[in-house]
mmCIF file of C-alpha atoms in Angstrom:
data_model
loop_
_atom_site.group_PDB
_atom_site.id
_atom_site.type_symbol
_atom_site.label_atom_id
_atom_site.label_comp_id
_atom_site.label_asym_id
_atom_site.label_seq_id
_atom_site.Cartn_x
_atom_site.Cartn_y
_atom_site.Cartn_z
ATOM 1 C CA UNK A 293 50.048 -19.698 -85.354
ATOM 2 C CA UNK A 294 52.292 -18.033 -82.766
ATOM 3 C CA UNK A 295 49.273 -16.683 -80.872
ATOM 4 C CA UNK A 296 47.693 -20.147 -80.635
ATOM 5 C CA UNK A 297 50.943 -21.638 -79.353
ATOM 6 C CA UNK A 298 51.303 -18.878 -76.739
ATOM 7 C CA UNK A 299 47.754 -19.410 -75.409
ATOM 8 C CA UNK A 300 48.259 -23.185 -75.418
ATOM 9 C CA UNK A 301 51.463 -22.732 -73.416
ATOM 10 C CA UNK A 302 49.578 -20.517 -70.945
ATOM 11 C CA UNK A 303 47.061 -23.342 -70.474
ATOM 12 C CA UNK A 304 49.928 -25.755 -69.787
ATOM 13 C CA UNK A 305 51.218 -23.413 -67.054
ATOM 14 C CA UNK A 306 47.763 -23.212 -65.455
ATOM 15 C CA UNK A 307 47.482 -27.014 -65.537
ATOM 16 C CA UNK A 308 50.971 -27.330 -64.054
ATOM 17 C CA UNK A 309 49.841 -25.151 -61.144
ATOM 18 C CA UNK A 310 46.888 -27.493 -60.547
ATOM 19 C CA UNK A 311 49.177 -30.518 -60.444
ATOM 20 C CA UNK A 312 51.463 -28.735 -57.957
ATOM 21 C CA UNK A 313 48.501 -28.130 -55.643
ATOM 22 C CA UNK A 314 47.534 -31.799 -55.934
ATOM 23 C CA UNK A 315 51.051 -32.904 -54.954
ATOM 24 C CA UNK A 316 51.167 -30.534 -51.978
ATOM 25 C CA UNK A 317 47.962 -32.134 -50.688
ATOM 26 C CA UNK A 318 48.635 -35.781 -51.640
ATOM 27 C CA UNK A 319 51.740 -37.951 -51.968
ATOM 28 C CA UNK A 320 52.506 -39.087 -55.521
ATOM 29 C CA UNK A 321 55.282 -40.685 -57.537
ATOM 30 C CA UNK A 322 56.787 -37.882 -59.629
ATOM 31 C CA UNK A 323 57.485 -39.100 -63.160
ATOM 32 C CA UNK A 324 57.600 -42.578 -61.671
ATOM 33 C CA UNK A 325 61.004 -41.794 -60.149
ATOM 34 C CA UNK A 326 60.444 -40.753 -56.536
ATOM 35 C CA UNK A 327 57.664 -40.242 -54.000
ATOM 36 C CA UNK A 328 56.864 -36.811 -52.611
ATOM 37 C CA UNK A 329 53.929 -34.675 -51.558
ATOM 38 C CA UNK A 330 51.186 -34.841 -48.969
ATOM 39 C CA UNK A 331 52.717 -32.007 -46.961
ATOM 40 C CA UNK A 332 49.338 -30.640 -45.794
ATOM 41 C CA UNK A 333 45.828 -32.054 -45.566
ATOM 42 C CA UNK A 334 43.200 -30.685 -48.013
ATOM 43 C CA UNK A 335 41.251 -28.482 -45.600
ATOM 44 C CA UNK A 336 39.884 -24.956 -45.927
ATOM 45 C CA UNK A 337 42.479 -23.732 -43.433
ATOM 46 C CA UNK A 338 45.378 -25.175 -45.424
ATOM 47 C CA UNK A 339 43.863 -23.852 -48.663
ATOM 48 C CA UNK A 340 44.126 -20.376 -47.138
ATOM 49 C CA UNK A 341 47.746 -21.118 -46.242
ATOM 50 C CA UNK A 342 48.736 -22.262 -49.743
ATOM 51 C CA UNK A 343 46.843 -19.377 -51.301
ATOM 52 C CA UNK A 344 48.614 -16.874 -49.034
ATOM 53 C CA UNK A 345 52.058 -18.313 -49.819
ATOM 54 C CA UNK A 346 51.325 -18.285 -53.549
ATOM 55 C CA UNK A 347 49.994 -14.699 -53.597
ATOM 56 C CA UNK A 348 52.817 -13.462 -51.367
ATOM 57 C CA UNK A 349 55.138 -14.316 -54.257
ATOM 58 C CA UNK A 350 52.842 -13.495 -57.207
ATOM 59 C CA UNK A 351 51.847 -9.966 -56.107
ATOM 60 C CA UNK A 352 55.381 -8.450 -55.974
ATOM 61 C CA UNK A 353 56.300 -10.346 -59.141
ATOM 62 C CA UNK A 354 53.390 -8.745 -60.971
ATOM 63 C CA UNK A 355 54.099 -5.345 -59.381
ATOM 64 C CA UNK A 356 57.637 -5.386 -60.789
ATOM 65 C CA UNK A 357 56.858 -6.618 -64.308
ATOM 66 C CA UNK A 358 53.309 -5.557 -65.215
ATOM 67 C CA UNK A 359 54.060 -1.783 -65.364
ATOM 68 C CA UNK A 360 56.705 -2.537 -67.993
ATOM 69 C CA UNK A 361 54.057 -4.288 -70.082
ATOM 70 C CA UNK A 362 51.347 -1.703 -69.406
ATOM 71 C CA UNK A 363 52.981 1.604 -68.349
ATOM 72 C CA UNK A 364 49.706 3.185 -67.181
ATOM 73 C CA UNK A 365 49.130 0.504 -64.530
ATOM 74 C CA UNK A 366 49.803 2.644 -61.437
ATOM 75 C CA UNK A 367 48.043 5.656 -62.951
ATOM 76 C CA UNK A 368 44.907 3.600 -63.561
ATOM 77 C CA UNK A 369 44.987 2.216 -60.028
ATOM 78 C CA UNK A 370 45.484 5.710 -58.546
ATOM 79 C CA UNK A 371 42.476 7.030 -60.470
ATOM 80 C CA UNK A 372 40.273 4.425 -58.804
ATOM 81 C CA UNK A 373 40.472 6.603 -55.694
ATOM 82 C CA UNK A 374 38.424 9.319 -57.427
ATOM 83 C CA UNK A 375 34.765 9.581 -56.473
ATOM 84 C CA UNK A 376 33.588 9.052 -60.062
ATOM 85 C CA UNK A 377 35.573 5.782 -60.154
ATOM 86 C CA UNK A 378 34.109 4.450 -56.903
ATOM 87 C CA UNK A 379 31.865 1.894 -58.628
ATOM 88 C CA UNK A 380 34.785 0.550 -60.649
ATOM 89 C CA UNK A 381 36.885 0.312 -57.480
ATOM 90 C CA UNK A 382 34.143 -1.670 -55.731
ATOM 91 C CA UNK A 383 33.852 -3.974 -58.753
ATOM 92 C CA UNK A 384 37.620 -4.589 -58.711
ATOM 93 C CA UNK A 385 37.664 -5.309 -54.972
ATOM 94 C CA UNK A 386 34.556 -7.469 -55.312
ATOM 95 C CA UNK A 387 36.305 -9.563 -57.954
ATOM 96 C CA UNK A 388 39.211 -9.970 -55.536
ATOM 97 C CA UNK A 389 36.785 -11.410 -52.978
ATOM 98 C CA UNK A 390 35.336 -13.746 -55.617
ATOM 99 C CA UNK A 391 38.857 -14.834 -56.655
ATOM 100 C CA UNK A 392 39.649 -15.601 -53.032
ATOM 101 C CA UNK A 393 36.511 -17.750 -52.721
ATOM 102 C CA UNK A 394 36.844 -19.722 -55.954
ATOM 103 C CA UNK A 395 40.556 -20.392 -55.377
ATOM 104 C CA UNK A 396 39.892 -21.664 -51.847
ATOM 105 C CA UNK A 397 37.207 -24.038 -53.123
ATOM 106 C CA UNK A 398 39.138 -25.331 -56.132
ATOM 107 C CA UNK A 399 42.154 -25.977 -53.871
ATOM 108 C CA UNK A 400 39.988 -28.133 -51.607
ATOM 109 C CA UNK A 401 38.474 -29.925 -54.600
ATOM 110 C CA UNK A 402 41.889 -30.685 -56.137
ATOM 111 C CA UNK A 403 43.057 -32.012 -52.779
ATOM 112 C CA UNK A 404 40.109 -34.380 -52.350
ATOM 113 C CA UNK A 405 39.417 -35.734 -55.859
ATOM 114 C CA UNK A 406 41.607 -36.351 -58.944
ATOM 115 C CA UNK A 407 42.919 -33.145 -60.502
ATOM 116 C CA UNK A 408 41.318 -33.726 -63.901
ATOM 117 C CA UNK A 409 37.882 -34.312 -62.362
ATOM 118 C CA UNK A 410 38.148 -31.202 -60.165
ATOM 119 C CA UNK A 411 39.052 -29.052 -63.178
ATOM 120 C CA UNK A 412 36.292 -30.579 -65.285
ATOM 121 C CA UNK A 413 33.727 -29.742 -62.611
ATOM 122 C CA UNK A 414 35.189 -26.246 -62.363
ATOM 123 C CA UNK A 415 34.794 -25.849 -66.126
ATOM 124 C CA UNK A 416 31.027 -25.982 -65.801
ATOM 125 C CA UNK A 417 31.417 -22.240 -65.166
ATOM 126 C CA UNK A 418 30.405 -21.184 -68.738
ATOM 127 C CA UNK A 419 26.927 -22.581 -68.000
ATOM 128 C CA UNK A 420 26.578 -20.345 -64.952
ATOM 129 C CA UNK A 421 28.199 -17.411 -66.765
ATOM 130 C CA UNK A 422 25.524 -17.653 -69.445
ATOM 131 C CA UNK A 423 22.779 -17.748 -66.802
ATOM 132 C CA UNK A 424 24.208 -14.764 -64.895
ATOM 133 C CA UNK A 425 24.613 -12.784 -68.131
ATOM 134 C CA UNK A 426 21.014 -13.557 -69.018
ATOM 135 C CA UNK A 427 19.804 -12.456 -65.593
ATOM 136 C CA UNK A 428 21.809 -9.213 -65.354
ATOM 137 C CA UNK A 429 22.525 -8.161 -68.944
ATOM 138 C CA UNK A 430 19.548 -9.681 -70.761
ATOM 139 C CA UNK A 431 21.764 -11.913 -72.955
ATOM 140 C CA UNK A 432 19.266 -14.733 -73.478
ATOM 141 C CA UNK A 433 21.038 -17.987 -74.503
ATOM 142 C CA UNK A 434 20.283 -19.294 -77.973
ATOM 143 C CA UNK A 435 18.848 -22.781 -78.528
ATOM 144 C CA UNK A 436 22.316 -23.912 -79.600
ATOM 145 C CA UNK A 437 23.805 -22.556 -76.381
ATOM 146 C CA UNK A 438 21.149 -24.282 -74.249
ATOM 147 C CA UNK A 439 22.000 -27.573 -76.010
ATOM 148 C CA UNK A 440 25.735 -27.209 -75.495
ATOM 149 C CA UNK A 441 25.227 -26.176 -71.863
ATOM 150 C CA UNK A 442 23.302 -29.427 -71.429
ATOM 151 C CA UNK A 443 26.299 -31.318 -72.829
ATOM 152 C CA UNK A 444 28.609 -29.560 -70.353
ATOM 153 C CA UNK A 445 26.434 -30.714 -67.467
ATOM 154 C CA UNK A 446 26.229 -34.237 -68.918
ATOM 155 C CA UNK A 447 30.023 -34.431 -69.220
ATOM 156 C CA UNK A 448 30.437 -33.215 -65.644
ATOM 157 C CA UNK A 449 27.916 -35.821 -64.486
ATOM 158 C CA UNK A 450 29.964 -38.563 -66.162
ATOM 159 C CA UNK A 451 33.221 -37.472 -64.502
ATOM 160 C CA UNK A 452 31.915 -37.711 -60.942
ATOM 161 C CA UNK A 453 33.414 -40.651 -58.986
ATOM 162 C CA UNK A 454 30.075 -42.123 -57.874
ATOM 163 C CA UNK A 455 31.515 -45.423 -56.683
ATOM 164 C CA UNK A 456 33.451 -43.563 -53.989
ATOM 165 C CA UNK A 457 30.879 -40.926 -53.069
ATOM 166 C CA UNK A 458 28.639 -43.056 -50.868
ATOM 167 C CA UNK A 459 31.558 -44.423 -48.887
ATOM 168 C CA UNK A 460 33.663 -41.299 -48.716
ATOM 169 C CA UNK A 461 32.301 -37.945 -47.589
ATOM 170 C CA UNK A 462 35.548 -36.278 -48.666
ATOM 171 C CA UNK A 463 34.844 -37.238 -52.277
ATOM 172 C CA UNK A 464 31.404 -35.628 -52.021
ATOM 173 C CA UNK A 465 32.954 -32.474 -50.564
ATOM 174 C CA UNK A 466 35.452 -32.447 -53.441
ATOM 175 C CA UNK A 467 32.624 -32.667 -55.992
ATOM 176 C CA UNK A 468 30.590 -29.916 -54.304
ATOM 177 C CA UNK A 469 33.546 -27.535 -53.955
ATOM 178 C CA UNK A 470 34.597 -28.188 -57.563
ATOM 179 C CA UNK A 471 31.173 -27.158 -58.883
ATOM 180 C CA UNK A 472 30.852 -24.291 -56.385
ATOM 181 C CA UNK A 473 34.206 -22.893 -57.479
ATOM 182 C CA UNK A 474 32.877 -22.830 -61.051
ATOM 183 C CA UNK A 475 29.763 -20.929 -59.933
ATOM 184 C CA UNK A 476 31.844 -18.310 -58.097
ATOM 185 C CA UNK A 477 34.265 -18.027 -61.025
ATOM 186 C CA UNK A 478 31.290 -17.422 -63.323
ATOM 187 C CA UNK A 479 30.336 -14.466 -61.122
ATOM 188 C CA UNK A 480 33.947 -13.283 -61.310
ATOM 189 C CA UNK A 481 33.980 -13.376 -65.123
ATOM 190 C CA UNK A 482 30.671 -11.487 -65.405
ATOM 191 C CA UNK A 483 31.825 -8.693 -63.069
ATOM 192 C CA UNK A 484 35.272 -8.623 -64.714
ATOM 193 C CA UNK A 485 33.709 -8.336 -68.171
ATOM 194 C CA UNK A 486 31.807 -5.259 -67.006
ATOM 195 C CA UNK A 487 34.956 -3.763 -65.428
ATOM 196 C CA UNK A 488 37.101 -4.335 -68.535
ATOM 197 C CA UNK A 489 34.965 -1.792 -70.377
ATOM 198 C CA UNK A 490 36.803 0.973 -68.481
ATOM 199 C CA UNK A 491 39.806 -0.695 -66.785
ATOM 200 C CA UNK A 492 42.728 -2.544 -68.407
ATOM 201 C CA UNK A 493 43.013 -6.257 -67.437
ATOM 202 C CA UNK A 494 46.555 -5.864 -65.987
ATOM 203 C CA UNK A 495 45.753 -3.432 -63.122
ATOM 204 C CA UNK A 496 42.421 -5.195 -62.605
ATOM 205 C CA UNK A 497 44.129 -8.585 -62.169
ATOM 206 C CA UNK A 498 46.747 -7.101 -59.849
ATOM 207 C CA UNK A 499 44.028 -5.614 -57.622
ATOM 208 C CA UNK A 500 42.285 -8.991 -57.512
ATOM 209 C CA UNK A 501 45.540 -10.690 -56.490
ATOM 210 C CA UNK A 502 46.256 -8.095 -53.777
ATOM 211 C CA UNK A 503 42.727 -8.490 -52.403
ATOM 212 C CA UNK A 504 43.125 -12.271 -52.390
ATOM 213 C CA UNK A 505 46.467 -11.918 -50.580
ATOM 214 C CA UNK A 506 44.889 -9.683 -47.926
ATOM 215 C CA UNK A 507 41.882 -11.959 -47.387
ATOM 216 C CA UNK A 508 43.998 -15.118 -47.162
ATOM 217 C CA UNK A 509 46.311 -13.396 -44.658
ATOM 218 C CA UNK A 510 43.311 -12.245 -42.598
ATOM 219 C CA UNK A 511 41.890 -15.776 -42.692
ATOM 220 C CA UNK A 512 45.144 -17.176 -41.309
ATOM 221 C CA UNK A 513 45.144 -14.594 -38.509
ATOM 222 C CA UNK A 514 41.548 -15.430 -37.587
ATOM 223 C CA UNK A 515 41.995 -19.183 -38.102
ATOM 224 C CA UNK A 516 45.595 -19.736 -37.061
ATOM 225 C CA UNK A 517 47.466 -22.745 -38.455
ATOM 226 C CA UNK A 518 47.824 -25.130 -35.522
ATOM 227 C CA UNK A 519 49.980 -27.801 -37.160
ATOM 228 C CA UNK A 520 53.513 -27.126 -35.958
ATOM 229 C CA UNK A 521 54.828 -30.149 -37.859
ATOM 230 C CA UNK A 522 54.522 -28.517 -41.277
ATOM 231 C CA UNK A 523 57.540 -29.018 -43.524
ATOM 232 C CA UNK A 524 58.027 -25.463 -44.732
ATOM 233 C CA UNK A 525 60.816 -25.897 -47.307
ATOM 234 C CA UNK A 526 58.808 -28.066 -49.763
ATOM 235 C CA UNK A 527 55.746 -25.881 -49.144
ATOM 236 C CA UNK A 528 57.675 -22.753 -50.150
ATOM 237 C CA UNK A 529 59.179 -24.558 -53.146
ATOM 238 C CA UNK A 530 55.663 -25.517 -54.200
ATOM 239 C CA UNK A 531 54.461 -21.949 -53.618
ATOM 240 C CA UNK A 532 57.309 -20.574 -55.747
ATOM 241 C CA UNK A 533 56.604 -22.973 -58.610
ATOM 242 C CA UNK A 534 52.900 -22.204 -58.299
ATOM 243 C CA UNK A 535 53.566 -18.446 -58.373
ATOM 244 C CA UNK A 536 55.766 -18.743 -61.468
ATOM 245 C CA UNK A 537 53.167 -20.900 -63.227
ATOM 246 C CA UNK A 538 50.362 -18.488 -62.302
ATOM 247 C CA UNK A 539 52.213 -15.390 -63.450
ATOM 248 C CA UNK A 540 53.469 -17.013 -66.665
ATOM 249 C CA UNK A 541 49.981 -18.336 -67.424
ATOM 250 C CA UNK A 542 48.317 -14.929 -67.027
ATOM 251 C CA UNK A 543 51.102 -13.140 -68.899
ATOM 252 C CA UNK A 544 51.089 -15.518 -71.879
ATOM 253 C CA UNK A 545 47.291 -15.579 -71.973
ATOM 254 C CA UNK A 546 47.153 -11.776 -72.209
ATOM 255 C CA UNK A 547 49.778 -11.775 -74.968
ATOM 256 C CA UNK A 548 47.826 -14.480 -76.792
ATOM 257 C CA UNK A 549 44.564 -12.539 -76.546
ATOM 258 C CA UNK A 550 46.277 -9.574 -78.214
ATOM 259 C CA UNK A 551 47.402 -11.801 -81.091
ATOM 260 C CA UNK A 552 44.339 -13.983 -81.736
ATOM 261 C CA UNK A 553 41.503 -12.351 -79.771
ATOM 262 C CA UNK A 554 39.655 -13.296 -76.608
ATOM 263 C CA UNK A 555 37.251 -15.743 -78.274
ATOM 264 C CA UNK A 556 39.946 -17.873 -79.899
ATOM 265 C CA UNK A 557 41.957 -17.751 -76.674
ATOM 266 C CA UNK A 558 38.967 -18.947 -74.647
ATOM 267 C CA UNK A 559 38.450 -21.848 -77.078
ATOM 268 C CA UNK A 560 42.032 -22.976 -76.495
ATOM 269 C CA UNK A 561 41.592 -22.412 -72.758
ATOM 270 C CA UNK A 562 38.703 -24.867 -72.918
ATOM 271 C CA UNK A 563 41.339 -27.584 -73.327
ATOM 272 C CA UNK A 564 42.401 -27.119 -69.686
ATOM 273 C CA UNK A 565 40.466 -30.122 -68.289
ATOM 274 C CA UNK A 566 41.906 -32.453 -70.938
ATOM 275 C CA UNK A 567 45.394 -30.963 -70.601
ATOM 276 C CA UNK A 568 45.210 -31.349 -66.829
ATOM 277 C CA UNK A 569 44.269 -35.013 -67.174
ATOM 278 C CA UNK A 570 47.193 -35.585 -69.563
ATOM 279 C CA UNK A 571 49.683 -33.630 -67.455
ATOM 280 C CA UNK A 572 48.560 -35.352 -64.238
ATOM 281 C CA UNK A 573 48.911 -38.726 -65.948
ATOM 282 C CA UNK A 574 52.412 -37.914 -67.232
ATOM 283 C CA UNK A 575 53.771 -36.356 -64.041
ATOM 284 C CA UNK A 576 52.017 -38.101 -61.127
ATOM 285 C CA UNK A 577 50.475 -41.170 -62.862
ATOM 286 C CA UNK A 578 46.951 -40.070 -61.974
ATOM 287 C CA UNK A 579 44.443 -42.029 -64.064
ATOM 288 C CA UNK A 580 40.682 -41.826 -64.649
ATOM 289 C CA UNK A 581 38.111 -44.457 -65.526
ATOM 290 C CA UNK A 582 36.948 -44.736 -69.139
ATOM 291 C CA UNK A 583 33.589 -43.063 -68.504
ATOM 292 C CA UNK A 584 35.290 -40.198 -66.679
ATOM 293 C CA UNK A 585 37.623 -39.650 -69.635
ATOM 294 C CA UNK A 586 34.557 -39.472 -71.908
ATOM 295 C CA UNK A 587 33.072 -36.868 -69.546
ATOM 296 C CA UNK A 588 36.263 -34.780 -69.675
ATOM 297 C CA UNK A 589 36.241 -34.884 -73.495
ATOM 298 C CA UNK A 590 32.554 -33.898 -73.630
ATOM 299 C CA UNK A 591 33.094 -30.924 -71.310
ATOM 300 C CA UNK A 592 36.226 -29.808 -73.184
ATOM 301 C CA UNK A 593 34.548 -29.905 -76.606
ATOM 302 C CA UNK A 594 31.340 -28.349 -75.290
ATOM 303 C CA UNK A 595 33.136 -25.377 -73.718
ATOM 304 C CA UNK A 596 35.025 -24.886 -76.994
ATOM 305 C CA UNK A 597 31.679 -24.916 -78.856
ATOM 306 C CA UNK A 598 30.266 -22.317 -76.473
ATOM 307 C CA UNK A 599 33.234 -20.061 -77.206
ATOM 308 C CA UNK A 600 32.804 -20.622 -80.945
ATOM 309 C CA UNK A 601 29.100 -19.830 -80.756
ATOM 310 C CA UNK A 602 29.930 -16.600 -78.943
ATOM 311 C CA UNK A 603 32.256 -15.551 -81.774
ATOM 312 C CA UNK A 604 29.561 -16.219 -84.364
ATOM 313 C CA UNK A 605 26.675 -14.421 -82.681
ATOM 314 C CA UNK A 606 28.269 -11.655 -80.636
#
């Protein structure tokens, strides 16, 4: 029971991070008490900025605490410099590049369309993970998995805000980046799964975060932020809250996996779209249409079924 509660709490932290990003991009009434937010526009450039600020806080936080949880962290990272570990090093750095890409796209999506819809579109990633695993590892999906994957796509189709798409190109961009972030994350999970055979998740995740920090910093140097009117104090407060939520989410999720296993943890993690909708409704009064809520429920249950099917047939 404790393991399930820990993983559920990790999902709440991840959802809280998504709501923070939404508020940084768009003004909302917080708990119905006061208006705040909309400090930056949801552009690729500003996504790099928020990502850099978040990682600038997360990376040292992980560097100080992760070795206490996994003492061999620095030893494992040092060994990646050996010639025989070169492939593993490239896989770890490659996952950092993929993390950078999917975070940039999901940030844009959250900024342009409701948070719950963006996360639901992102959670189409198990469909693409199954396809990539089939292509590279020969793991052909079962008939059951094909059926559930179809339900995931159906649920995502129902969540899309079609009434706004024709009149608003930003909504279309939000939909495209939401799905694209799921595709890139699917690639990330496939490569990470291969890497976890020889590298512990803690040093692997830290390398991914450091790579993301470096790429976001490089992006800001190449594409300099021109808006001199940015209000930095609320941006840094948001970055700090985002960093804490990110670190706590990863930490609790890893603890939960140790207690109940990766499959059960992934089934609980499938509740993220629904939890995001609930949390966004409670904190910033963000609501969805009835059909969109049905789509979120379909995707949530379908992803949970995919995880359950994996536990039965692995």
